[in-house]
Coordinates of C-alpha atoms in Angstrom, one line a residue:
M196 CA -27.1 -12.9 -18.2
M197 CA -29.3 -9.9 -17.4
N198 CA -28.4 -10.1 -13.7
H199 CA -24.7 -10.4 -14.5
T200 CA -24.8 -7.3 -16.8
K201 CA -26.7 -5.4 -14.1
T202 CA -24.1 -6.3 -11.5
G203 CA -21.3 -5.2 -13.8
F204 CA -23.0 -1.9 -14.5
W205 CA -23.3 -1.1 -10.8
R206 CA -19.7 -2.1 -10.1
A207 CA -18.6 0.3 -12.8
V208 CA -20.8 3.0 -11.4
W209 CA -19.4 2.7 -7.9
L210 CA -15.9 2.6 -9.3
L211 CA -16.5 5.8 -11.2
I212 CA -17.9 7.4 -8.0
F213 CA -14.8 6.4 -6.1
V214 CA -12.6 7.8 -8.8
L215 CA -14.4 11.1 -8.4
I216 CA -13.9 11.0 -4.7
L217 CA -10.3 10.3 -5.2
L218 CA -10.0 13.4 -7.4
G219 CA -11.7 15.4 -4.6
C220 CA -9.2 14.0 -2.0
F221 CA -6.3 14.9 -4.3
V222 CA -7.5 18.5 -4.5
S223 CA -8.1 18.6 -0.8
S224 CA -4.6 17.2 -0.1
V225 CA -3.1 20.0 -2.2
L226 CA -5.2 22.9 -0.7
F227 CA -5.6 22.0 3.0
G228 CA -3.1 21.8 5.8
A229 CA -1.4 24.1 8.4
T230 CA -1.4 26.6 5.6
Q231 CA -4.4 26.7 3.4
Y232 CA -4.4 27.8 -0.2
E233 CA -7.0 29.1 -2.6
W234 CA -8.1 27.0 -5.6
S235 CA -6.9 29.8 -8.0
T236 CA -3.4 29.7 -6.5
A237 CA -3.3 25.9 -7.0
W238 CA -4.5 26.3 -10.6
S239 CA -1.9 29.0 -11.3
S240 CA 0.9 26.8 -9.8
M241 CA 0.1 24.0 -12.2
F242 CA -0.8 25.9 -15.5
H243 CA 0.7 29.4 -15.0
Y244 CA 3.7 28.7 -12.9
D245 CA 5.6 31.7 -11.6
E246 CA 8.9 30.9 -9.7
S247 CA 8.8 34.2 -8.0
V248 CA 5.6 33.4 -6.1
N249 CA 6.3 31.4 -2.9
D250 CA 2.9 29.9 -2.6
Q251 CA 3.1 28.4 -6.1
I252 CA 6.6 27.0 -5.4
I253 CA 5.3 25.3 -2.2
L254 CA 2.2 23.8 -4.0
R255 CA 4.2 22.6 -7.0
T256 CA 7.2 21.2 -5.2
T257 CA 5.6 20.0 -2.0
R258 CA 1.9 19.6 -1.9
V259 CA 1.3 18.1 -5.4
P260 CA 4.1 15.5 -5.1
R261 CA 2.9 14.6 -1.6
A262 CA -0.6 13.9 -2.8
C263 CA 0.7 11.9 -5.7
I264 CA 3.0 9.9 -3.4
A265 CA 0.0 9.2 -1.0
A266 CA -2.1 8.0 -3.9
A267 CA 0.6 5.7 -5.4
V268 CA 1.7 4.2 -2.0
G269 CA -1.9 3.7 -0.9
A270 CA -2.9 2.0 -4.1
S271 CA 0.3 -0.2 -4.1
L272 CA -0.2 -1.4 -0.5
A273 CA -3.9 -2.2 -1.1
I274 CA -3.2 -4.2 -4.2
A275 CA -0.3 -6.0 -2.5
G276 CA -2.7 -6.8 0.3
V277 CA -5.4 -8.4 -1.9
L278 CA -2.8 -10.5 -3.7
M279 CA -1.4 -11.7 -0.4
Q280 CA -4.9 -12.6 1.0
T281 CA -5.7 -14.6 -2.1
L282 CA -2.3 -16.2 -2.2
T283 CA -2.4 -17.3 1.4
R284 CA -6.2 -17.8 1.7
N285 CA -5.9 -15.6 4.8
P286 CA -8.2 -12.6 5.5
L287 CA -5.5 -11.0 7.7
A288 CA -2.7 -11.2 5.2
S289 CA -1.0 -7.9 4.3
P290 CA 2.6 -6.6 3.8
S291 CA 2.5 -5.1 7.4
V292 CA 1.3 -8.3 9.1
L293 CA 3.3 -11.0 7.3
G294 CA 6.8 -9.5 7.7
V295 CA 7.2 -8.0 4.3
N296 CA 7.3 -4.4 5.5
A297 CA 9.3 -5.3 8.5
G298 CA 12.0 -7.0 6.4
A299 CA 12.2 -4.1 4.0
S300 CA 12.4 -1.6 6.9
F301 CA 15.2 -3.5 8.6
L302 CA 17.4 -3.6 5.6
V303 CA 16.7 0.0 4.7
V304 CA 17.5 1.2 8.3
L305 CA 20.6 -1.0 8.4
A306 CA 21.9 0.5 5.1
A307 CA 21.0 4.1 6.0
V308 CA 22.3 4.1 9.6
T309 CA 25.2 1.7 9.5
F310 CA 26.5 2.2 6.0
S311 CA 25.3 5.7 5.4
V312 CA 23.4 4.8 2.2
S313 CA 21.4 7.8 1.0
S314 CA 20.8 7.1 -2.7
L315 CA 17.1 6.5 -3.3
P316 CA 17.6 4.0 -6.1
T317 CA 20.0 2.0 -3.9
L318 CA 17.6 2.1 -0.9
M319 CA 14.7 1.0 -3.2
W320 CA 16.6 -2.1 -4.3
I321 CA 17.6 -2.7 -0.7
A322 CA 13.9 -2.4 0.3
F323 CA 13.1 -5.0 -2.5
I324 CA 15.6 -7.4 -1.0
G325 CA 14.2 -6.9 2.5
A326 CA 10.6 -7.4 1.3
A327 CA 11.6 -10.6 -0.5
L328 CA 13.5 -11.9 2.5
G329 CA 10.5 -11.3 4.8
A330 CA 8.0 -12.8 2.3
V331 CA 10.0 -16.0 1.6
T332 CA 10.9 -16.6 5.2
V333 CA 7.3 -16.3 6.3
Y334 CA 6.0 -18.5 3.5
M335 CA 8.5 -21.2 4.3
L336 CA 7.8 -21.1 8.0
G337 CA 4.1 -21.2 7.4
S338 CA 4.4 -24.2 5.1
I339 CA 6.3 -26.4 7.6
G340 CA 4.4 -29.4 8.8
R341 CA 2.2 -32.2 7.3
D342 CA -0.8 -30.0 6.8
G343 CA 1.1 -27.4 4.7
L344 CA 0.3 -23.7 4.6
T345 CA -2.7 -22.7 6.7
P346 CA -4.2 -19.3 7.5
L347 CA -3.4 -19.7 11.2
K348 CA 0.2 -20.9 10.7
I349 CA 1.1 -18.0 8.2
V350 CA -0.3 -15.4 10.6
L351 CA 1.8 -16.8 13.4
A352 CA 4.9 -17.0 11.2
G353 CA 4.2 -13.5 10.0
S354 CA 3.8 -12.1 13.6
A355 CA 7.0 -13.9 14.6
M356 CA 9.1 -12.5 11.7
T357 CA 7.6 -9.0 12.1
A358 CA 8.7 -9.1 15.8
L359 CA 12.1 -10.4 14.9
F360 CA 12.8 -7.9 12.2
S361 CA 11.5 -5.1 14.4
S362 CA 13.9 -6.2 17.2
F363 CA 16.8 -6.2 14.7
T364 CA 15.8 -2.7 13.6
Q365 CA 15.8 -1.5 17.2
A366 CA 19.2 -3.1 17.9
V367 CA 20.7 -1.3 14.9
L368 CA 19.4 2.0 16.2
V369 CA 20.6 1.3 19.8
L370 CA 24.1 0.5 18.5
N371 CA 24.2 3.6 16.4
Q372 CA 22.2 6.3 18.3
Q373 CA 23.4 9.1 16.0
G374 CA 21.2 7.6 13.2
I375 CA 18.0 7.6 15.2
G376 CA 17.0 11.1 14.2
T377 CA 17.5 10.2 10.6
V378 CA 15.1 7.3 10.4
L379 CA 12.8 7.5 13.4
F380 CA 10.1 9.6 11.8
W381 CA 10.4 7.5 8.6
L382 CA 9.9 4.3 10.7
T383 CA 6.4 5.3 11.8
G384 CA 5.4 5.8 8.1
T385 CA 5.3 9.3 6.6
I386 CA 5.0 10.9 3.2
A387 CA 5.8 14.4 4.5
G388 CA 8.9 16.1 3.1
R389 CA 9.3 13.7 0.2
S390 CA 10.6 15.3 -3.0
P391 CA 9.2 14.5 -6.4
D392 CA 12.3 12.4 -7.1
F393 CA 11.1 9.8 -4.7
L394 CA 8.0 9.2 -6.7
I395 CA 9.7 9.5 -10.1
T396 CA 12.2 6.7 -9.2
V397 CA 9.6 4.1 -8.0
L398 CA 6.5 5.0 -10.1
P399 CA 7.4 3.0 -13.2
Y400 CA 7.8 -0.1 -11.1
M401 CA 4.6 0.5 -9.3
V402 CA 2.6 1.0 -12.6
I403 CA 4.0 -2.1 -14.1
A404 CA 3.1 -4.1 -11.0
W405 CA -0.4 -2.6 -11.0
I406 CA -1.0 -3.5 -14.6
A407 CA 0.6 -7.0 -14.3
A408 CA -1.5 -7.7 -11.1
W409 CA -4.7 -6.9 -13.0
L410 CA -3.6 -9.1 -16.0
L411 CA -3.3 -11.9 -13.5
S412 CA -6.8 -11.4 -12.2
K413 CA -8.4 -14.5 -13.9
D414 CA -5.6 -16.7 -12.5
M415 CA -6.2 -15.3 -9.1
N416 CA -9.9 -16.0 -9.4
L417 CA -9.1 -19.6 -10.0
L418 CA -6.5 -19.8 -7.2
Q419 CA -8.9 -18.5 -4.6
M420 CA -11.1 -21.6 -5.4
G421 CA -8.3 -23.7 -3.9
E422 CA -5.0 -25.0 -5.3
E423 CA -6.3 -28.4 -6.1
T424 CA -9.3 -27.0 -8.0
A425 CA -7.0 -24.6 -9.9
K426 CA -4.6 -27.4 -10.9
G427 CA -7.6 -29.5 -12.0
L428 CA -8.6 -26.7 -14.3
G429 CA -5.2 -26.6 -15.9
Q430 CA -3.6 -23.7 -14.0
K431 CA 0.2 -23.7 -13.4
T432 CA -0.2 -22.7 -9.8
L433 CA 3.5 -22.5 -9.0
L434 CA 4.0 -19.9 -11.8
V435 CA 0.9 -17.9 -10.7
K436 CA 2.1 -17.9 -7.1
S437 CA 5.6 -16.9 -8.1
L438 CA 4.3 -14.0 -10.3
A439 CA 2.0 -12.8 -7.5
G440 CA 4.8 -13.0 -5.0
I441 CA 7.0 -10.9 -7.3
F442 CA 4.3 -8.2 -7.7
I443 CA 3.8 -8.1 -3.9
I444 CA 7.5 -7.6 -3.3
V445 CA 7.7 -4.9 -5.9
L446 CA 4.7 -3.0 -4.6
A447 CA 5.7 -3.4 -0.9
G448 CA 9.4 -2.6 -1.6
C449 CA 8.6 0.5 -3.5
S450 CA 6.1 1.7 -0.9
V451 CA 8.5 1.2 2.1
S452 CA 11.4 2.8 0.3
V453 CA 9.4 6.0 -0.2
A454 CA 7.1 6.2 2.8
G455 CA 8.3 3.8 5.4
P456 CA 6.3 0.9 6.8
I457 CA 2.7 2.2 6.6
G458 CA 0.4 -0.5 8.0
F459 CA -3.2 -1.7 7.8
I460 CA -4.1 -0.4 4.3
G461 CA -3.4 -3.8 2.9
I462 CA -5.8 -5.4 5.4
V463 CA -8.7 -2.9 5.4
I464 CA -9.0 -2.0 1.7
P465 CA -9.3 -5.5 0.1
H466 CA -12.3 -6.3 2.3
I467 CA -14.0 -3.1 1.4
S468 CA -13.2 -3.7 -2.2
R469 CA -14.8 -7.1 -2.2
F470 CA -17.9 -5.6 -0.8
F471 CA -18.3 -3.4 -3.9
G472 CA -16.5 -5.6 -6.5
G473 CA -17.4 -9.1 -5.4
M474 CA -14.8 -11.9 -5.6
D475 CA -13.8 -11.1 -9.2
H476 CA -10.2 -9.8 -9.1
R477 CA -10.8 -8.0 -12.4
W478 CA -13.0 -5.6 -10.3
V479 CA -11.4 -6.0 -6.9
I480 CA -7.9 -5.0 -7.9
P481 CA -9.0 -1.6 -9.5
Y482 CA -11.2 -1.0 -6.4
C483 CA -8.2 -1.7 -4.2
G484 CA -6.1 0.8 -6.2
V485 CA -8.7 3.6 -6.0
L486 CA -9.8 3.0 -2.4
G487 CA -6.2 2.5 -1.1
A488 CA -5.3 5.9 -2.6
I489 CA -8.3 7.5 -1.0
L490 CA -7.6 6.1 2.5
L491 CA -4.0 7.1 2.6
M492 CA -4.8 10.6 1.3
L493 CA -7.5 11.0 3.9
A494 CA -5.2 9.8 6.6
D495 CA -2.5 12.2 5.5
I496 CA -5.0 15.1 5.5
G497 CA -6.1 14.2 9.0
A498 CA -2.5 13.9 10.2
R499 CA -2.0 17.6 9.3
F500 CA -4.7 18.9 11.6
I501 CA -4.3 16.8 14.9
A502 CA -1.3 18.7 16.2
I503 CA -1.0 21.9 14.3
P504 CA 1.6 23.3 13.5
E505 CA 3.2 19.9 13.8
E506 CA 2.1 16.8 11.9
M507 CA 1.4 13.3 13.0
P508 CA 3.1 10.5 11.0
V509 CA 0.5 9.1 8.5
G510 CA 1.4 5.6 9.8
V511 CA -0.2 6.5 13.1
M512 CA -3.4 7.6 11.4
T513 CA -3.7 4.4 9.4
A514 CA -3.1 2.4 12.6
V515 CA -5.9 4.2 14.3
I516 CA -8.2 3.3 11.4
G517 CA -6.9 -0.2 10.9
V518 CA -6.6 -1.7 14.3
P519 CA -10.3 -1.9 15.1
F520 CA -10.9 -3.4 11.6
F521 CA -8.0 -5.9 12.1
I522 CA -9.6 -7.0 15.4
Y523 CA -12.9 -7.5 13.7
I524 CA -11.5 -9.5 10.8
A525 CA -9.4 -11.5 13.2
R526 CA -12.4 -12.5 15.3
K527 CA -14.6 -13.2 12.2
G528 CA -12.2 -14.7 9.7
L529 CA -9.5 -16.4 11.7
A530 CA -12.0 -18.4 13.8
K531 CA -13.1 -20.1 10.5
A532 CA -9.6 -21.2 9.7

């Protein structure tokens, strides 16, 4: 009992430390970039706003919303990733690997380029449908066969569907080349130039999914012990899997509709979170939310300085961070499958 209490204490301490780091990253995201601002200017823009001061306008309408979007999208992708890894019992599972992001991206590009859809709420619902299409297709393909769903089969199914949806996306852009400029930068994953309306539209859905995912923590703890064990302990596994799938679709769909298909956060962060929070989802999910927000903010800050005065898409930065980690996990985890 004493050891358990001590473990919980240190998990809480580390989580608080990461929350403080998150606040530091938020402030850095607001202040630093091609144009750097003083702390006093940022403070004035928030609490003594003067519409006649250009710096305050930029900070309040561009930098602060951008930092908030990075935090919300990073947290959402990380939480979606840990739910997917538990649901599929696969250390490589994430919205970017298992076709969820690719499905959402394809339908968003199809709607925006071919049908000239520009309404954010409409694109958000289209992203949800695409994410659901990708998730259900991959799950069904990975479940075919006498041995059912296995980590290897679901990775293969996810890779195949990601490639297929990406090919469809490219075909849409080739057939309508005038729309390439509209969506090309978005397709690499970016949070630059997003207005506060983007976040305001999706944030309620994100917050509900964050809270609901945490409330499902005990059930996810049982599920990760194996489906048969969970059923033996009285869990309604089909209901738990369905709820987790809905939360994944909501989080991935919201993220893609706002920032495009940003990859690797959903792979990297759950493993780091388990290092600090153990296997208990009551700790792992909050860690994922905080660490996911930190990673995407740091990637966005770094993207501003690589090619000044231009900016790299943040999706490129997360790929640079995530690919080596993906290879490491693939060699370590998939070999055990």
